[in-house]
Coordinates of N, CA and C in Angstrom, one line a residue:
X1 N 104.4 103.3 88.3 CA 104.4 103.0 89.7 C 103.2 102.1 90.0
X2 N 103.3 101.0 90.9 CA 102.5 100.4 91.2 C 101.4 100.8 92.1
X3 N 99.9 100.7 91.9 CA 99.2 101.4 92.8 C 99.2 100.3 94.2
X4 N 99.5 101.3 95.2 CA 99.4 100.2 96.9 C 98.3 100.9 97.5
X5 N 97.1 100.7 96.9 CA 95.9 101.3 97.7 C 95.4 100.4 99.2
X6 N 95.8 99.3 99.6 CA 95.8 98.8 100.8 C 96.8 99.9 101.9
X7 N 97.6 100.3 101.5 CA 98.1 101.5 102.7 C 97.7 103.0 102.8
X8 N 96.7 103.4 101.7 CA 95.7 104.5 102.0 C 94.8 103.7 103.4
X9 N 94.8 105.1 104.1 CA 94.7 104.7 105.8 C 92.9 104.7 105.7
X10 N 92.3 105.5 105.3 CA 91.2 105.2 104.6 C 90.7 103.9 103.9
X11 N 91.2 103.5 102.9 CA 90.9 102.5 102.3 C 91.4 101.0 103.2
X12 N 92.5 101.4 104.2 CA 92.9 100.2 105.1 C 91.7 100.4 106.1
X13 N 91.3 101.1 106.6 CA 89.9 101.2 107.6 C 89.3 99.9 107.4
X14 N 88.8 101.0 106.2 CA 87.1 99.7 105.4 C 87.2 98.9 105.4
X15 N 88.7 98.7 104.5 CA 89.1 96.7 104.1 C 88.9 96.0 105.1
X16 N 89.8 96.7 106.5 CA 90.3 95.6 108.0 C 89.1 95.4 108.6
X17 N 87.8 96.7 108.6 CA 86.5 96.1 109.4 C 85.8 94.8 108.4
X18 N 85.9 95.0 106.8 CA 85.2 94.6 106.2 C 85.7 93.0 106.6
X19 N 86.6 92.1 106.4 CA 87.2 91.6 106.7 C 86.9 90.9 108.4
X20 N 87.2 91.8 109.3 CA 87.1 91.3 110.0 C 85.4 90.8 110.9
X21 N 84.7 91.3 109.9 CA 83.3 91.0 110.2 C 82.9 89.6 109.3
X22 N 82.6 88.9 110.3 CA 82.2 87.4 109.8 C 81.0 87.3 108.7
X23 N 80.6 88.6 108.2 CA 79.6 88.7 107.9 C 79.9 89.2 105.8
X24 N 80.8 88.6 105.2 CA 81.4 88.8 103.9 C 81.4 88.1 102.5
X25 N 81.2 88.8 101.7 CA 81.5 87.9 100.3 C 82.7 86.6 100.3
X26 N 83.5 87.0 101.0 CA 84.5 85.9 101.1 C 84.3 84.9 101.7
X27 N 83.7 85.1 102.6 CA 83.7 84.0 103.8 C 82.5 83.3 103.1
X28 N 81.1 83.7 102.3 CA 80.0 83.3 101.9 C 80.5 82.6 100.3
X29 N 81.4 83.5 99.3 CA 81.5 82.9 98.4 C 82.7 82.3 97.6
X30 N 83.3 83.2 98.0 CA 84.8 83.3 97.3 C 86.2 81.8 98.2
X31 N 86.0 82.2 99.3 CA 86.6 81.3 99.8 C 86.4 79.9 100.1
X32 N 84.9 79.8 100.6 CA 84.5 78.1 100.4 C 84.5 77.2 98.8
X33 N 84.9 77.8 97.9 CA 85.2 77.6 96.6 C 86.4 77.4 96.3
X34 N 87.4 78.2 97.0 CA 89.1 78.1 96.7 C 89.2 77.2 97.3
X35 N 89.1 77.1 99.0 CA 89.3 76.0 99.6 C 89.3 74.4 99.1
X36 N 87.7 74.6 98.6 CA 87.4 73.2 98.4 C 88.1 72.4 97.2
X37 N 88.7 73.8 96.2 CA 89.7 72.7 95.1 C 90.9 72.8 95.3
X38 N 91.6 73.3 96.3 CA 92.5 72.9 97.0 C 93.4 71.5 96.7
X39 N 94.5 71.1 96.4 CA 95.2 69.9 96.6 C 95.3 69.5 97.8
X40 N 95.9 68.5 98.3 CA 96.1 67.9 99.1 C 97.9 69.1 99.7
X41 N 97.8 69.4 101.1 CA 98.6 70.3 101.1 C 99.6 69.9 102.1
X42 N 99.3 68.8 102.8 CA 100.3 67.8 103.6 C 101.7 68.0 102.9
X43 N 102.4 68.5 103.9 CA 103.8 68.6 103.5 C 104.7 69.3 101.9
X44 N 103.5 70.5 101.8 CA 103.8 71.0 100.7 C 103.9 72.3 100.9
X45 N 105.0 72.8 99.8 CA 106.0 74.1 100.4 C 104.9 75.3 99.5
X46 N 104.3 75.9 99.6 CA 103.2 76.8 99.3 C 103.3 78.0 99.3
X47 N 103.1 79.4 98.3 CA 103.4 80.2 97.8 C 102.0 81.1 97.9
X48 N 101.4 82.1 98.9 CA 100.5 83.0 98.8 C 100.7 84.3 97.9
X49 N 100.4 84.3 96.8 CA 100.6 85.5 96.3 C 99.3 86.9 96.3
X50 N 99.7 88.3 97.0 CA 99.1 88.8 97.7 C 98.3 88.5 99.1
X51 N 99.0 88.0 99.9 CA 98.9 87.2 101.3 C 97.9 88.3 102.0
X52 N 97.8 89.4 101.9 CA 97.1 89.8 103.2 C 97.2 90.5 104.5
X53 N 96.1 90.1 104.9 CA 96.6 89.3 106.3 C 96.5 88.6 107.1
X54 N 97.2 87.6 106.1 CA 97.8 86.3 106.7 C 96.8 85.0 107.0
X55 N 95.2 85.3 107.0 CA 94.3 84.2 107.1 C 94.7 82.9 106.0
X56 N 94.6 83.4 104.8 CA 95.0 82.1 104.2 C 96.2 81.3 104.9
X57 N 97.5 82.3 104.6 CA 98.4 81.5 104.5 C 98.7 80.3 106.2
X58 N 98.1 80.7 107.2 CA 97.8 80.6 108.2 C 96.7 79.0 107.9
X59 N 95.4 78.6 107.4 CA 95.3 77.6 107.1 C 95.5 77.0 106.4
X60 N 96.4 77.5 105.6 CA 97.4 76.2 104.8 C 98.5 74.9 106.2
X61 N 98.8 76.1 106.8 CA 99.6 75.3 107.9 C 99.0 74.6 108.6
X62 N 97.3 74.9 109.0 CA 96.6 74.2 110.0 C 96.4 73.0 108.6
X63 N 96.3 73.0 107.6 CA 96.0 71.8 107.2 C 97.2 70.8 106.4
X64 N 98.6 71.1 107.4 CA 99.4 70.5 107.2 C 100.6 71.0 106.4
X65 N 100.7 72.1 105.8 CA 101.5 72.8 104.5 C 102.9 73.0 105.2
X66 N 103.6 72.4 105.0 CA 105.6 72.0 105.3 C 106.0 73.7 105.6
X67 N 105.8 74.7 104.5 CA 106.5 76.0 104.8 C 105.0 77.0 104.1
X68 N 105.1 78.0 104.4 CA 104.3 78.8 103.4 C 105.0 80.2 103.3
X69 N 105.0 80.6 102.1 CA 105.8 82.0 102.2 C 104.4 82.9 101.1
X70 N 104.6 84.1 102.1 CA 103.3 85.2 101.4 C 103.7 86.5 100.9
X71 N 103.3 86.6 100.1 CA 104.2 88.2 99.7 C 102.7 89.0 99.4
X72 N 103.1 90.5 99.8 CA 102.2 91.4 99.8 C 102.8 92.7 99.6
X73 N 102.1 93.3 98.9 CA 102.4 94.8 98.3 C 102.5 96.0 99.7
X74 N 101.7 95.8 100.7 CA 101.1 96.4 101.4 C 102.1 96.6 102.5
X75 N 102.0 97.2 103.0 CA 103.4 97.4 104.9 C 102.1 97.0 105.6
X76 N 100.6 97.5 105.1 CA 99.8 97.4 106.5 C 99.3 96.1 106.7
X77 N 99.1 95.6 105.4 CA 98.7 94.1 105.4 C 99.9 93.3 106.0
X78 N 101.4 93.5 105.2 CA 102.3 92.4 106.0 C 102.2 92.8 107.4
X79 N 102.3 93.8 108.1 CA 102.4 94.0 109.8 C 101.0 93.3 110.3
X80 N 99.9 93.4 109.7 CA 98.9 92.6 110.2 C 98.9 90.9 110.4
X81 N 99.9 90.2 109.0 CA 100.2 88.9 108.9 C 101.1 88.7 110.1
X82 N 102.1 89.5 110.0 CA 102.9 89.4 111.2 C 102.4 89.1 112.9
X83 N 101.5 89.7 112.6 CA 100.6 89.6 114.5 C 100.6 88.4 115.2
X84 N 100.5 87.3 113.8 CA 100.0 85.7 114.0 C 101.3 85.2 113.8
X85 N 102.4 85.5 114.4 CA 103.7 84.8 113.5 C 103.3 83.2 114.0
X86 N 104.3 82.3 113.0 CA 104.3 80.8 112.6 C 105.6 80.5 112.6
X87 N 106.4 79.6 112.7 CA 107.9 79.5 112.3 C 108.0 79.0 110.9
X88 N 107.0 78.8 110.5 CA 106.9 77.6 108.9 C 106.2 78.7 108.1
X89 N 105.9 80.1 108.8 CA 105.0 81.0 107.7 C 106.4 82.2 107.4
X90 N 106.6 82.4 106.4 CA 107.8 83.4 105.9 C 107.0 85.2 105.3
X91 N 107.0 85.6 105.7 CA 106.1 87.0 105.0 C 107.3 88.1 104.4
X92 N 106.9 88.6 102.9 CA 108.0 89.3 102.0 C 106.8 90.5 101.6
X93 N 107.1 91.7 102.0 CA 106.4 93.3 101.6 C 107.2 93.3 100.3
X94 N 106.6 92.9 99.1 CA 106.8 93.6 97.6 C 105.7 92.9 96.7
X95 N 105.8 93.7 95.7 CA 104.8 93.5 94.6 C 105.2 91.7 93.6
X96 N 103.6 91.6 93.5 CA 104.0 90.6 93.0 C 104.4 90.3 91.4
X97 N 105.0 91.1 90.5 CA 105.6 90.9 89.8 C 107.0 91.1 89.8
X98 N 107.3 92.0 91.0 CA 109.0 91.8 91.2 C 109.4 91.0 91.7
X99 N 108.7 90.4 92.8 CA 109.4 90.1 94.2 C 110.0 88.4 93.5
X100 N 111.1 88.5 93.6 CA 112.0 86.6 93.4 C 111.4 85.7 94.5
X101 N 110.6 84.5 93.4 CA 110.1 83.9 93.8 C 111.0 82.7 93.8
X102 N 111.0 81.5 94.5 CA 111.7 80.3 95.1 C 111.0 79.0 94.4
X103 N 110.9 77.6 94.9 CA 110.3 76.8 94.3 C 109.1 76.7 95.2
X104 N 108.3 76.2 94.7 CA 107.3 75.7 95.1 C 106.2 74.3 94.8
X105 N 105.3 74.2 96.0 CA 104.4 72.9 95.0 C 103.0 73.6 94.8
X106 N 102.6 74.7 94.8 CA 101.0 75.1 94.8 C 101.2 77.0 95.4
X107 N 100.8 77.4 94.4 CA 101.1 79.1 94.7 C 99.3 79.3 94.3
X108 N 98.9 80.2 95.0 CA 97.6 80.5 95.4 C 97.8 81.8 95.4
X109 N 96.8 82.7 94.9 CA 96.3 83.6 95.3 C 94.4 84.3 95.0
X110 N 94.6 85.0 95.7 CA 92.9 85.4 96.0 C 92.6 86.4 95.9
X111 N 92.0 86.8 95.0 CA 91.5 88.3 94.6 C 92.8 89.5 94.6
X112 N 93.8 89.4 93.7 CA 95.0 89.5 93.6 C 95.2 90.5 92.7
X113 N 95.2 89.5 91.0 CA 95.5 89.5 90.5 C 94.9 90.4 89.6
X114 N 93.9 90.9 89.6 CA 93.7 91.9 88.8 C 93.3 93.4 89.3
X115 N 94.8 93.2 90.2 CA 95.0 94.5 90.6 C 97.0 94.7 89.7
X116 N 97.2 93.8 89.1 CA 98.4 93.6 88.1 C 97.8 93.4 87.0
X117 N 98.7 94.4 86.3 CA 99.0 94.9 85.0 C 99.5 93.7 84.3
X118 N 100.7 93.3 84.7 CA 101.3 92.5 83.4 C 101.0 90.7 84.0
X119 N 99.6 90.6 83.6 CA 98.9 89.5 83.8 C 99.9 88.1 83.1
X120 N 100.3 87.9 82.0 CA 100.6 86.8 81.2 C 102.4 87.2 82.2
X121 N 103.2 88.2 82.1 CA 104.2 88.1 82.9 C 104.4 87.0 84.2
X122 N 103.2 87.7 84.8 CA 103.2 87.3 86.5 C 102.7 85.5 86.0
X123 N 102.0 84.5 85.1 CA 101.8 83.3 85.0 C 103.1 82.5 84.6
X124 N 103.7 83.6 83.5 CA 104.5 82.8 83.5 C 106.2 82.9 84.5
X125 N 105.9 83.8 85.5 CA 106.9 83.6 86.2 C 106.7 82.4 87.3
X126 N 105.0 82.5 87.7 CA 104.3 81.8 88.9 C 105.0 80.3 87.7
X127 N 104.7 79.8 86.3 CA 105.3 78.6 86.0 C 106.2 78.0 85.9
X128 N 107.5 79.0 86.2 CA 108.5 78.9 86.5 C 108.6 78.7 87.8
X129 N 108.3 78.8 88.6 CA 108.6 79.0 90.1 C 108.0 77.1 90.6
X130 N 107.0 76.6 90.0 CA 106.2 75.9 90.6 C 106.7 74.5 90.1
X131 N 107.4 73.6 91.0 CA 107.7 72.0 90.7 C 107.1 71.2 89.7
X132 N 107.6 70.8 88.9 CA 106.7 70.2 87.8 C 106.0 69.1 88.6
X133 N 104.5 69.4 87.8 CA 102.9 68.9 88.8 C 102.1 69.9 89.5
X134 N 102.9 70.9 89.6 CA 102.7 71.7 90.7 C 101.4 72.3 90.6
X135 N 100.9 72.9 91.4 CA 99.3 73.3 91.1 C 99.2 75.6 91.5
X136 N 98.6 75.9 90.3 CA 98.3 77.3 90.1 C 97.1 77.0 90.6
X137 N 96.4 78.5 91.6 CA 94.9 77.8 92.1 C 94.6 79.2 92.3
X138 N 93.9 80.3 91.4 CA 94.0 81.8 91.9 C 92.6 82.3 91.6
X139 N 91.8 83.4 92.6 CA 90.7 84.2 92.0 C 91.0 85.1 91.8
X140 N 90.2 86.0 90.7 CA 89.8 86.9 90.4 C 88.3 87.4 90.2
X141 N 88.2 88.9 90.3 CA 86.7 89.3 89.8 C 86.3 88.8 88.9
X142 N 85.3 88.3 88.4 CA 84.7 87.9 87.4 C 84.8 88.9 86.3
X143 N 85.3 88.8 85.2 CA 85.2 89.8 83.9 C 83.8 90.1 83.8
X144 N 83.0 89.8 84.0 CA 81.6 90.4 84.2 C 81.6 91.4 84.7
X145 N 81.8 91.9 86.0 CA 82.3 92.3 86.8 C 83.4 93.4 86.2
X146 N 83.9 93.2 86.0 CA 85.2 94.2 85.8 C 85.2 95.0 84.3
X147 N 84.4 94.1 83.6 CA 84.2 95.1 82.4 C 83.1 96.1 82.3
X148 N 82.7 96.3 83.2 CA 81.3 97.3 83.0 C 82.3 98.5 83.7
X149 N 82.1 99.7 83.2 CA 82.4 101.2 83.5 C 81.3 101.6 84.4
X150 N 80.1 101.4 84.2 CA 79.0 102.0 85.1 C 79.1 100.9 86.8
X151 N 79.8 99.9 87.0 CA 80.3 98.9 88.2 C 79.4 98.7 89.3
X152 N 78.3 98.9 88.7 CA 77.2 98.6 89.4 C 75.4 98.2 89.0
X153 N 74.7 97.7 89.9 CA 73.6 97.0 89.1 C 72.3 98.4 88.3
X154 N 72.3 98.2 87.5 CA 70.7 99.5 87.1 C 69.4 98.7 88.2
X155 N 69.1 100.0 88.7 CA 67.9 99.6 89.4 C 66.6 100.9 88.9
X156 N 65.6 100.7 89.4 CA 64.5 101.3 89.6 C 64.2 102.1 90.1
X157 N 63.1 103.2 90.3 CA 63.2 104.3 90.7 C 62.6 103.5 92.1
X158 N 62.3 102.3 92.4 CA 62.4 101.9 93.9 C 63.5 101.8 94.8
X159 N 65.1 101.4 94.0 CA 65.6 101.1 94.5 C 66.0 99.2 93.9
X160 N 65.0 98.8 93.6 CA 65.2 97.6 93.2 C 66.1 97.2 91.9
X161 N 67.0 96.1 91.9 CA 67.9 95.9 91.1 C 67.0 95.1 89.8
X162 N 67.1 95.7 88.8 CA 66.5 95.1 87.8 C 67.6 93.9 87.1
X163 N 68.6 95.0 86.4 CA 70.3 93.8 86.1 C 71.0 94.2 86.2
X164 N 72.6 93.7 85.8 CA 73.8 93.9 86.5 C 74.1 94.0 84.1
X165 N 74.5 95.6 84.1 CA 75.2 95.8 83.4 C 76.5 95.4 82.7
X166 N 76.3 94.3 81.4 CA 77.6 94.1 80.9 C 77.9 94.9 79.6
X167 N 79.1 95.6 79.6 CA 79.5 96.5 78.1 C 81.3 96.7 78.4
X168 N 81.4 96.9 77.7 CA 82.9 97.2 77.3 C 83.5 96.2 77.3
X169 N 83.2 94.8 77.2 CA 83.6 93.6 77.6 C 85.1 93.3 77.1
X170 N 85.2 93.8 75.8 CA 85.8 93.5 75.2 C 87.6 94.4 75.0
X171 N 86.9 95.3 75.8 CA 87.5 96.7 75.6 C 88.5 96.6 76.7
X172 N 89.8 95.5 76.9 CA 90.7 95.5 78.2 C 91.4 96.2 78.5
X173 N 92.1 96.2 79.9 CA 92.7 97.2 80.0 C 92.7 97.7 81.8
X174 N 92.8 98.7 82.3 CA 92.6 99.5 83.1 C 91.7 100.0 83.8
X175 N 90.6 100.2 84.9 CA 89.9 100.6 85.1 C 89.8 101.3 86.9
X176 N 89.3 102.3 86.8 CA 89.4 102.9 87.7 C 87.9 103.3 88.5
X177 N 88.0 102.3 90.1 CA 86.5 102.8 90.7 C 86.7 102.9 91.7
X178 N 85.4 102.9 92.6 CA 85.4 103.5 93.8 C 85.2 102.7 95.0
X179 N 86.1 102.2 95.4 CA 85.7 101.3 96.5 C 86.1 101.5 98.1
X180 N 85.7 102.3 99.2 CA 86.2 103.1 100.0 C 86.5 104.1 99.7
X181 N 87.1 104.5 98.8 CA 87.8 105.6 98.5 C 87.9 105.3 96.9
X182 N 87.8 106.9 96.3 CA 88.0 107.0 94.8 C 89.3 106.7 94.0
X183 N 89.2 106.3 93.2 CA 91.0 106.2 92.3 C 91.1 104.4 92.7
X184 N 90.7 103.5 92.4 CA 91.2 102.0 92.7 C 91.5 102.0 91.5
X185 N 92.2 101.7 91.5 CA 92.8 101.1 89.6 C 92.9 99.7 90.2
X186 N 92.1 98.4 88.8 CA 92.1 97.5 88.6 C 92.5 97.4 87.2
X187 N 92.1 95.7 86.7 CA 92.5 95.4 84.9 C 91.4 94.6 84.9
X188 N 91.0 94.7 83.7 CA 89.7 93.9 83.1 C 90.4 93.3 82.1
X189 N 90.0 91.7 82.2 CA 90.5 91.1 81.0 C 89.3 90.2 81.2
X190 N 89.3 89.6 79.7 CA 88.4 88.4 78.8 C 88.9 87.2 80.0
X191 N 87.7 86.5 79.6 CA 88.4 84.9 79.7 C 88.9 84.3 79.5
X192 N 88.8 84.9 77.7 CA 90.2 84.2 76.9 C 91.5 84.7 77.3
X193 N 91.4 85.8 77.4 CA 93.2 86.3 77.6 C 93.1 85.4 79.0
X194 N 92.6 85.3 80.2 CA 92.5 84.6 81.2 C 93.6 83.4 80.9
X195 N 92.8 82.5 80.5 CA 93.0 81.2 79.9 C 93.8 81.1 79.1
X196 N 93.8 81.6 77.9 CA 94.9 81.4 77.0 C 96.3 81.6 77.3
X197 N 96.4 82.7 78.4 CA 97.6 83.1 79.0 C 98.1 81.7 80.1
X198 N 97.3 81.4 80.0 CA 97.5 79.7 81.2 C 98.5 79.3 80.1
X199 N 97.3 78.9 79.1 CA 98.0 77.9 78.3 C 99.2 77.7 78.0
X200 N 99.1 79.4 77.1 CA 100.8 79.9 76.9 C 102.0 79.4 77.9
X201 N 101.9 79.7 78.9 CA 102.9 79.3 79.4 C 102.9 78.1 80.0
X202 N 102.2 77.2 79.7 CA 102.7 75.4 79.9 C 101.6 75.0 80.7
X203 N 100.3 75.7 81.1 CA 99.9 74.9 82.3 C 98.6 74.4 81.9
X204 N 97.9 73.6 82.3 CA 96.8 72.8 82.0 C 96.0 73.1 82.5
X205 N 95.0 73.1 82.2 CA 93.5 73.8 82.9 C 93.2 72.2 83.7
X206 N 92.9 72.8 84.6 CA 92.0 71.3 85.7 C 90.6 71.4 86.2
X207 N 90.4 73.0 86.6 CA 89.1 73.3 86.9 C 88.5 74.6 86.9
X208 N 87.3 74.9 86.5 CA 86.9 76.5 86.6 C 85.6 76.5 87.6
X209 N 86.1 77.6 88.5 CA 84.5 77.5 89.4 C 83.7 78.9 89.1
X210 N 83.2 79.3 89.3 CA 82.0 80.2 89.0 C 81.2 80.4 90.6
X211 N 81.9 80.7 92.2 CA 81.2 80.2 93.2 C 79.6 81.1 93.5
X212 N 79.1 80.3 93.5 CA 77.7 80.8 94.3 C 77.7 80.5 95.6
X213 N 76.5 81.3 96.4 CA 76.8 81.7 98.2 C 76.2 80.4 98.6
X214 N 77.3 80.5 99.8 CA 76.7 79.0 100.2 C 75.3 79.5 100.9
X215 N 74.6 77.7 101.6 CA 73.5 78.1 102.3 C 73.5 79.2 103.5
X216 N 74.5 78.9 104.3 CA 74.8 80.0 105.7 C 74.6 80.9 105.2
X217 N 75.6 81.8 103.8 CA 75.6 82.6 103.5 C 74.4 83.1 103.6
X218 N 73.4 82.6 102.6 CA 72.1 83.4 102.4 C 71.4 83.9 103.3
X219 N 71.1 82.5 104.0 CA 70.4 82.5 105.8 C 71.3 84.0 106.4
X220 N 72.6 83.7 106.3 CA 73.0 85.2 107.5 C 73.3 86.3 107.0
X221 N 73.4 86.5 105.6 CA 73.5 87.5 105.0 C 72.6 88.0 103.5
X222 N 71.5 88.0 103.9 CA 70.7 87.1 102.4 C 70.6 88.2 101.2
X223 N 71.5 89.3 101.4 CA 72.6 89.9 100.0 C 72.9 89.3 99.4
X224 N 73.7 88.5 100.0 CA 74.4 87.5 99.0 C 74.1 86.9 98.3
X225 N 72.5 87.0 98.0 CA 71.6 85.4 97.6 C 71.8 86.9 96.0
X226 N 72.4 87.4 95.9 CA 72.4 88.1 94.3 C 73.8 87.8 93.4
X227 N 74.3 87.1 94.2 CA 75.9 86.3 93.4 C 74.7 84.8 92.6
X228 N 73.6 84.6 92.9 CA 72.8 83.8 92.0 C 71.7 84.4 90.5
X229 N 72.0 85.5 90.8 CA 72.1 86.4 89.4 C 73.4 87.2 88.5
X230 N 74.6 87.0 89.6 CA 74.9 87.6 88.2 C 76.9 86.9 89.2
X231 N 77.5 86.3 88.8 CA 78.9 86.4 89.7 C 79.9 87.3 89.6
X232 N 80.3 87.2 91.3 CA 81.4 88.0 91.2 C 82.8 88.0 91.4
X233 N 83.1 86.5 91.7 CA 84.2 85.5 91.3 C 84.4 84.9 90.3
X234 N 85.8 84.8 89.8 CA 86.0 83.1 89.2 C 87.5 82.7 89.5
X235 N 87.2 81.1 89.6 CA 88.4 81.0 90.3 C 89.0 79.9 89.1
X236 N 90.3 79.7 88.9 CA 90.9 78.7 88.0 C 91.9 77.9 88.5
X237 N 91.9 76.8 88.5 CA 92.9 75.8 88.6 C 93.7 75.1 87.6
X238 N 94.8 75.5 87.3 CA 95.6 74.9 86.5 C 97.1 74.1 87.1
X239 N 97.5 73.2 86.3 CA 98.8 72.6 86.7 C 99.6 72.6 85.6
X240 N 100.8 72.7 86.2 CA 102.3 73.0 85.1 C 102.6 71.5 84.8
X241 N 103.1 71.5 84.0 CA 103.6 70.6 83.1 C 104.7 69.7 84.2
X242 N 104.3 68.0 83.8 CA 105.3 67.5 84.5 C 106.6 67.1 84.0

């Protein structure tokens, strides 16, 4: 069974304040990074995979995107996309390795995917799905990040972070921590499986980011100024074969 930890009413709390405070890793790192490698989205039929609620798929339209359809595992996330209805925005409550996907020119998703198990499945379904040219554009945690068991920085008996723990790197698979609430199951994979799983199924690497906080970020939240020691994104852009 698929874990849907966005509908533990606890774990939806945290997410929806966290989120909705202008004050986030997303808004500082993760997002001004996806945005900026973005295609050109003028009149293109666009695919959110794990939509949310509904911010992305929502400025895709303001920046011109013909249809956008967003699929989300969650009931509390899709009723929250729903709030903002669109006539050009389509919202589907299932997982994204079942849910039948349509065509598309550019399927996106954001911090998603390594909450799915069958990683190389779900690319090569998204390469099927996507118009030849079409553009893959997705983040995930950084395997840095996701391979450490201890999932957090060793500090001092001050309190000060000395470094951010890498081990098990290699060791993929499943992992289970604590984020709001105990039991999150995620997947840690390499960069290679990352990548090579592109490859496999036909698509071409275009770009890899690694984002660090912007200026704002730091200035308004100057936490964030520690995604300059160690990251906790990476985002990849690949295109399917024409």
């Amino acid at each position: 069974m698929k874990q849907n930890i966005y509908d533990h009413p606890d774990f939806f709390k945290g997410y929806k304040q966290l989120r909705q405070s202008p004050l986030n890793y997303n808004n500082f790192v993760e997002q001004p990074a996806l945005r900026r490698m973005l295609p050109d989205l003028k009149g293109k039929h666009v695919l959110d995979l794990g939509c949310g609620m509904g911010e992305f798929a929502r400025f895709c339209i303001e920046q011109g995107a013909a249809e956008v359809t967003g699929i989300d595992l969650s009931e509390n996330m899709i009723a929250e996309a729903r709030r903002h209805p669109s006539e050009r925005i389509t919202y589907v409550q299932g997982s994204i390795e079942d849910t039948p996907l349509g065509q598309y020119d550019l399927v996106v998703s954001s911090l998603a995917l390594h909450y799915v198990k069958d990683y190389e499945g779900v690319v090569q379904k998204v390469a099927k799905a996507l118009r030849p040219g079409g553009t893959f554009l997705f983040s995930v945690e950084h395997p840095i990040v996701t391979a450490s068991k201890q999932g957090d920085w060793v500090k001092d008996e001050k309190g000060n972070k000395l470094y951010y723990p890498i081990d098990h790197y290699h060791e993929e698979g499943q992992r289970i921590i604590s984020w709001y609430v105990d039991g999150v199951i995620i997947y840690h994979r390499t960069l290679t499986t990352l990548l090579n799983g592109l490859m496999r199924a036909g698509f071409t690497l275009q770009e890899i980011e690694e984002p660090i906080p912007t200026e704002e970020g730091i200035r308004l939240m100057p936490r964030v100024a520690n995604e300059l020691r160690k990251p906790s994104f990476l985002i990849i852009k690949a295109e399917v074969g024409r």
